Amino acid sequence: MTKREAQTILNKRKMYLHTPVGELELVADTNGLCRISFGKTAKASDICEEEIPVLRKAIEQLSEYFAGQRKVFELPLSLRGTDFQLRDWNALLEIPYGETRSYKDIAEAVGCPRGFRAVGMANRRNPLPIVVPCHRVIGADGSLTGYAGANKALAIKEYLLKLEGAR
């Protein structure tokens, strides 16, 4: 492990939240919420479990979301990715609660009209599922496709869309 990797781990904190879609592991760095994982992740084993304001706020807002009381998250986010991934994730943030978009719609929104497969790959690498709503992206024919969140990924995607009244 390099000195930089060790410093990055030292600056991160994690907490857990039990939800209707399973346990979520929330990780924040000094800039904001940086990762949500379904279940505990081996990568986060070196990250200190500690209640800090951004994680407390994330847990509160996610709990409100699952209770049907929150439609918009107001959290500092610490997104890191390629330029294309960041454009994709920002486009996902523009999809309103209760609505869906196709992969093609997102590809067009990020200026890459034929890049629907690239959109799928960027969505797959989304470090903040639910908050950055990749679950709102569906196939052009309305089918549920590609949700890499967990073992029961499509069931989770369907649950989230039903919670939002989108299906």
PDB file of C-alpha atoms in Angstrom:
ATOM      1  CA  MET A   1       0.000   0.000   0.000  1.00  0.00           C
ATOM      2  CA  THR A   2       1.362   3.377  -0.964  1.00  0.00           C
ATOM      3  CA  LYS A   3       1.512   6.310   1.415  1.00  0.00           C
ATOM      4  CA  ARG A   4      -1.236   8.044  -0.591  1.00  0.00           C
ATOM      5  CA  GLU A   5      -3.541   4.987  -0.394  1.00  0.00           C
ATOM      6  CA  ALA A   6      -2.953   4.757   3.355  1.00  0.00           C
ATOM      7  CA  GLN A   7      -3.761   8.460   3.772  1.00  0.00           C
ATOM      8  CA  THR A   8      -6.928   8.054   1.699  1.00  0.00           C
ATOM      9  CA  ILE A   9      -8.097   5.214   3.943  1.00  0.00           C
ATOM     10  CA  LEU A  10      -7.294   7.237   7.061  1.00  0.00           C
ATOM     11  CA  ASN A  11      -9.483  10.086   5.805  1.00  0.00           C
ATOM     12  CA  LYS A  12     -12.526   7.871   5.235  1.00  0.00           C
ATOM     13  CA  ARG A  13     -15.203   6.838   7.693  1.00  0.00           C
ATOM     14  CA  LYS A  14     -18.073   4.370   7.328  1.00  0.00           C
ATOM     15  CA  MET A  15     -21.433   3.580   8.853  1.00  0.00           C
ATOM     16  CA  TYR A  16     -24.130   1.031   8.121  1.00  0.00           C
ATOM     17  CA  LEU A  17     -27.852   1.347   7.515  1.00  0.00           C
ATOM     18  CA  HIS A  18     -30.408  -1.469   7.444  1.00  0.00           C
ATOM     19  CA  THR A  19     -32.943  -0.866   4.658  1.00  0.00           C
ATOM     20  CA  PRO A  20     -35.690  -2.789   2.866  1.00  0.00           C
ATOM     21  CA  VAL A  21     -33.115  -3.651   0.160  1.00  0.00           C
ATOM     22  CA  GLY A  22     -30.550  -4.933   2.655  1.00  0.00           C
ATOM     23  CA  GLU A  23     -27.698  -3.464   4.609  1.00  0.00           C
ATOM     24  CA  LEU A  24     -25.977  -0.456   3.058  1.00  0.00           C
ATOM     25  CA  GLU A  25     -22.403   0.471   3.799  1.00  0.00           C
ATOM     26  CA  LEU A  26     -21.923   4.228   3.536  1.00  0.00           C
ATOM     27  CA  VAL A  27     -18.430   5.693   3.216  1.00  0.00           C
ATOM     28  CA  ALA A  28     -17.459   9.350   3.351  1.00  0.00           C
ATOM     29  CA  ASP A  29     -14.205  11.180   2.886  1.00  0.00           C
ATOM     30  CA  THR A  30     -13.330  14.758   3.787  1.00  0.00           C
ATOM     31  CA  ASN A  31     -15.297  16.061   0.760  1.00  0.00           C
ATOM     32  CA  GLY A  32     -18.549  14.156   1.249  1.00  0.00           C
ATOM     33  CA  LEU A  33     -20.305  10.862   0.678  1.00  0.00           C
ATOM     34  CA  CYS A  34     -18.092   8.803  -1.640  1.00  0.00           C
ATOM     35  CA  ARG A  35     -19.523   5.280  -1.688  1.00  0.00           C
ATOM     36  CA  ILE A  36     -22.648   3.291  -0.955  1.00  0.00           C
ATOM     37  CA  SER A  37     -22.307  -0.485  -1.123  1.00  0.00           C
ATOM     38  CA  PHE A  38     -24.883  -3.207  -0.713  1.00  0.00           C
ATOM     39  CA  GLY A  39     -23.563  -5.130   2.288  1.00  0.00           C
ATOM     40  CA  LYS A  40     -20.159  -4.926   3.871  1.00  0.00           C
ATOM     41  CA  THR A  41     -17.247  -4.730   1.472  1.00  0.00           C
ATOM     42  CA  ALA A  42     -13.812  -6.197   1.936  1.00  0.00           C
ATOM     43  CA  LYS A  43     -12.244  -3.003   0.579  1.00  0.00           C
ATOM     44  CA  ALA A  44     -13.658  -1.021   3.463  1.00  0.00           C
ATOM     45  CA  SER A  45     -12.283  -3.293   6.185  1.00  0.00           C
ATOM     46  CA  ASP A  46      -9.523  -0.794   6.956  1.00  0.00           C
ATOM     47  CA  ILE A  47     -11.893   2.155   7.135  1.00  0.00           C
ATOM     48  CA  CYS A  48     -12.848   3.254  10.605  1.00  0.00           C
ATOM     49  CA  GLU A  49     -16.500   2.926  11.534  1.00  0.00           C
ATOM     50  CA  GLU A  50     -17.350   6.315  13.008  1.00  0.00           C
ATOM     51  CA  GLU A  51     -20.370   8.576  13.093  1.00  0.00           C
ATOM     52  CA  ILE A  52     -19.496  11.828  11.384  1.00  0.00           C
ATOM     53  CA  PRO A  53     -21.930  14.579  10.292  1.00  0.00           C
ATOM     54  CA  VAL A  54     -22.045  13.696   6.582  1.00  0.00           C
ATOM     55  CA  LEU A  55     -22.726  10.021   7.323  1.00  0.00           C
ATOM     56  CA  ARG A  56     -25.316  10.886   9.960  1.00  0.00           C
ATOM     57  CA  LYS A  57     -27.028  13.155   7.402  1.00  0.00           C
ATOM     58  CA  ALA A  58     -26.842  10.446   4.709  1.00  0.00           C
ATOM     59  CA  ILE A  59     -28.401   7.870   7.032  1.00  0.00           C
ATOM     60  CA  GLU A  60     -31.159  10.305   7.970  1.00  0.00           C
ATOM     61  CA  GLN A  61     -31.939  11.144   4.339  1.00  0.00           C
ATOM     62  CA  LEU A  62     -31.799   7.542   3.133  1.00  0.00           C
ATOM     63  CA  SER A  63     -34.114   6.522   5.980  1.00  0.00           C
ATOM     64  CA  GLU A  64     -36.531   9.266   4.907  1.00  0.00           C
ATOM     65  CA  TYR A  65     -36.253   8.077   1.290  1.00  0.00           C
ATOM     66  CA  PHE A  66     -37.147   4.492   2.214  1.00  0.00           C
ATOM     67  CA  ALA A  67     -40.049   5.784   4.346  1.00  0.00           C
ATOM     68  CA  GLY A  68     -41.379   7.618   1.279  1.00  0.00           C
ATOM     69  CA  GLN A  69     -40.702  11.021   2.846  1.00  0.00           C
ATOM     70  CA  ARG A  70     -37.765  12.233   0.720  1.00  0.00           C
ATOM     71  CA  LYS A  71     -37.534  12.697  -3.030  1.00  0.00           C
ATOM     72  CA  VAL A  72     -34.312  14.703  -3.312  1.00  0.00           C
ATOM     73  CA  PHE A  73     -31.035  14.096  -1.518  1.00  0.00           C
ATOM     74  CA  GLU A  74     -29.170  17.109  -0.188  1.00  0.00           C
ATOM     75  CA  LEU A  75     -25.753  15.706   0.584  1.00  0.00           C
ATOM     76  CA  PRO A  76     -22.197  16.711  -0.223  1.00  0.00           C
ATOM     77  CA  LEU A  77     -20.952  14.148  -2.736  1.00  0.00           C
ATOM     78  CA  SER A  78     -17.373  13.163  -3.409  1.00  0.00           C
ATOM     79  CA  LEU A  79     -17.537  11.598  -6.858  1.00  0.00           C
ATOM     80  CA  ARG A  80     -14.337  10.465  -8.526  1.00  0.00           C
ATOM     81  CA  GLY A  81     -14.233   8.977 -11.993  1.00  0.00           C
ATOM     82  CA  THR A  82     -13.367   9.641 -15.588  1.00  0.00           C
ATOM     83  CA  ASP A  83     -14.737  12.717 -17.328  1.00  0.00           C
ATOM     84  CA  PHE A  84     -17.345  10.542 -19.065  1.00  0.00           C
ATOM     85  CA  GLN A  85     -18.371   8.834 -15.815  1.00  0.00           C
ATOM     86  CA  LEU A  86     -18.789  12.192 -14.084  1.00  0.00           C
ATOM     87  CA  ARG A  87     -20.929  13.498 -16.966  1.00  0.00           C
ATOM     88  CA  ASP A  88     -23.028  10.327 -16.789  1.00  0.00           C
ATOM     89  CA  TRP A  89     -23.483  10.499 -13.021  1.00  0.00           C
ATOM     90  CA  ASN A  90     -24.437  14.177 -13.225  1.00  0.00           C
ATOM     91  CA  ALA A  91     -27.019  13.304 -15.894  1.00  0.00           C
ATOM     92  CA  LEU A  92     -28.434  10.661 -13.545  1.00  0.00           C
ATOM     93  CA  LEU A  93     -28.825  13.315 -10.855  1.00  0.00           C
ATOM     94  CA  GLU A  94     -31.089  15.211 -13.270  1.00  0.00           C
ATOM     95  CA  ILE A  95     -33.630  12.368 -13.554  1.00  0.00           C
ATOM     96  CA  PRO A  96     -36.574  13.393 -11.361  1.00  0.00           C
ATOM     97  CA  TYR A  97     -37.891  11.150  -8.616  1.00  0.00           C
ATOM     98  CA  GLY A  98     -40.532   8.795  -9.982  1.00  0.00           C
ATOM     99  CA  GLU A  99     -39.347   9.075 -13.583  1.00  0.00           C
ATOM    100  CA  THR A 100     -37.122   6.909 -15.744  1.00  0.00           C
ATOM    101  CA  ARG A 101     -34.854   7.436 -18.726  1.00  0.00           C
ATOM    102  CA  SER A 102     -33.420   4.993 -21.234  1.00  0.00           C
ATOM    103  CA  TYR A 103     -29.721   4.375 -21.702  1.00  0.00           C
ATOM    104  CA  LYS A 104     -30.081   6.130 -25.048  1.00  0.00           C
ATOM    105  CA  ASP A 105     -31.644   9.183 -23.350  1.00  0.00           C
ATOM    106  CA  ILE A 106     -28.660   9.447 -21.015  1.00  0.00           C
ATOM    107  CA  ALA A 107     -26.190   8.913 -23.854  1.00  0.00           C
ATOM    108  CA  GLU A 108     -27.778  11.828 -25.701  1.00  0.00           C
ATOM    109  CA  ALA A 109     -27.762  13.955 -22.532  1.00  0.00           C
ATOM    110  CA  VAL A 110     -24.010  13.465 -22.105  1.00  0.00           C
ATOM    111  CA  GLY A 111     -23.295  14.313 -25.752  1.00  0.00           C
ATOM    112  CA  CYS A 112     -22.585  10.781 -26.940  1.00  0.00           C
ATOM    113  CA  PRO A 113     -25.775   9.704 -28.788  1.00  0.00           C
ATOM    114  CA  ARG A 114     -24.495   6.238 -29.701  1.00  0.00           C
ATOM    115  CA  GLY A 115     -22.820   5.673 -26.357  1.00  0.00           C
ATOM    116  CA  PHE A 116     -25.600   3.800 -24.591  1.00  0.00           C
ATOM    117  CA  ARG A 117     -23.232   0.898 -23.805  1.00  0.00           C
ATOM    118  CA  ALA A 118     -20.710   3.348 -22.347  1.00  0.00           C
ATOM    119  CA  VAL A 119     -23.546   4.784 -20.257  1.00  0.00           C
ATOM    120  CA  GLY A 120     -24.299   1.285 -19.004  1.00  0.00           C
ATOM    121  CA  MET A 121     -20.668   0.802 -18.004  1.00  0.00           C
ATOM    122  CA  ALA A 122     -20.529   4.199 -16.270  1.00  0.00           C
ATOM    123  CA  ASN A 123     -23.766   3.397 -14.425  1.00  0.00           C
ATOM    124  CA  ARG A 124     -22.272   0.067 -13.370  1.00  0.00           C
ATOM    125  CA  ARG A 125     -19.382   1.959 -11.768  1.00  0.00           C
ATOM    126  CA  ASN A 126     -21.640   4.455 -10.003  1.00  0.00           C
ATOM    127  CA  PRO A 127     -20.222   4.615  -6.470  1.00  0.00           C
ATOM    128  CA  LEU A 128     -23.409   6.089  -4.977  1.00  0.00           C
ATOM    129  CA  PRO A 129     -26.407   3.973  -6.003  1.00  0.00           C
ATOM    130  CA  ILE A 130     -29.768   5.296  -4.840  1.00  0.00           C
ATOM    131  CA  VAL A 131     -28.377   8.816  -4.211  1.00  0.00           C
ATOM    132  CA  VAL A 132     -27.078   9.001  -7.793  1.00  0.00           C
ATOM    133  CA  PRO A 133     -30.129   7.216  -9.189  1.00  0.00           C
ATOM    134  CA  CYS A 134     -28.821   4.738 -11.750  1.00  0.00           C
ATOM    135  CA  HIS A 135     -31.879   2.608 -10.914  1.00  0.00           C
ATOM    136  CA  ARG A 136     -33.942   5.132 -12.900  1.00  0.00           C
ATOM    137  CA  VAL A 137     -32.263   4.076 -16.148  1.00  0.00           C
ATOM    138  CA  ILE A 138     -34.119   1.331 -18.005  1.00  0.00           C
ATOM    139  CA  GLY A 139     -34.070  -0.327 -21.399  1.00  0.00           C
ATOM    140  CA  ALA A 140     -35.566   1.518 -24.379  1.00  0.00           C
ATOM    141  CA  ASP A 141     -38.434  -1.001 -24.353  1.00  0.00           C
ATOM    142  CA  GLY A 142     -39.161  -0.273 -20.682  1.00  0.00           C
ATOM    143  CA  SER A 143     -37.455  -3.417 -19.414  1.00  0.00           C
ATOM    144  CA  LEU A 144     -35.392  -3.516 -16.260  1.00  0.00           C
ATOM    145  CA  THR A 145     -31.816  -4.089 -17.284  1.00  0.00           C
ATOM    146  CA  GLY A 146     -28.387  -3.748 -15.783  1.00  0.00           C
ATOM    147  CA  TYR A 147     -28.289  -2.933 -12.111  1.00  0.00           C
ATOM    148  CA  ALA A 148     -25.020  -4.017 -10.553  1.00  0.00           C
ATOM    149  CA  GLY A 149     -25.932  -3.083  -7.005  1.00  0.00           C
ATOM    150  CA  ALA A 150     -26.140  -6.504  -5.377  1.00  0.00           C
ATOM    151  CA  ASN A 151     -26.875 -10.197  -5.756  1.00  0.00           C
ATOM    152  CA  LYS A 152     -30.577  -9.489  -6.214  1.00  0.00           C
ATOM    153  CA  ALA A 153     -29.866  -6.458  -8.358  1.00  0.00           C
ATOM    154  CA  LEU A 154     -32.935  -6.362 -10.577  1.00  0.00           C
ATOM    155  CA  ALA A 155     -35.226  -7.012  -7.618  1.00  0.00           C
ATOM    156  CA  ILE A 156     -33.632  -4.021  -5.859  1.00  0.00           C
ATOM    157  CA  LYS A 157     -34.023  -1.868  -8.969  1.00  0.00           C
ATOM    158  CA  GLU A 158     -37.677  -2.873  -9.236  1.00  0.00           C
ATOM    159  CA  TYR A 159     -38.242  -2.154  -5.525  1.00  0.00           C
ATOM    160  CA  LEU A 160     -36.705   1.322  -5.802  1.00  0.00           C
ATOM    161  CA  LEU A 161     -38.744   2.189  -8.890  1.00  0.00           C
ATOM    162  CA  LYS A 162     -41.958   0.977  -7.212  1.00  0.00           C
ATOM    163  CA  LEU A 163     -41.082   2.973  -4.080  1.00  0.00           C
ATOM    164  CA  GLU A 164     -40.819   6.058  -6.281  1.00  0.00           C
ATOM    165  CA  GLY A 165     -44.030   5.214  -8.144  1.00  0.00           C
ATOM    166  CA  ALA A 166     -42.204   4.790 -11.454  1.00  0.00           C
ATOM    167  CA  ARG A 167     -43.479   1.237 -12.181  1.00  0.00           C
TER     168      ARG A 167
END
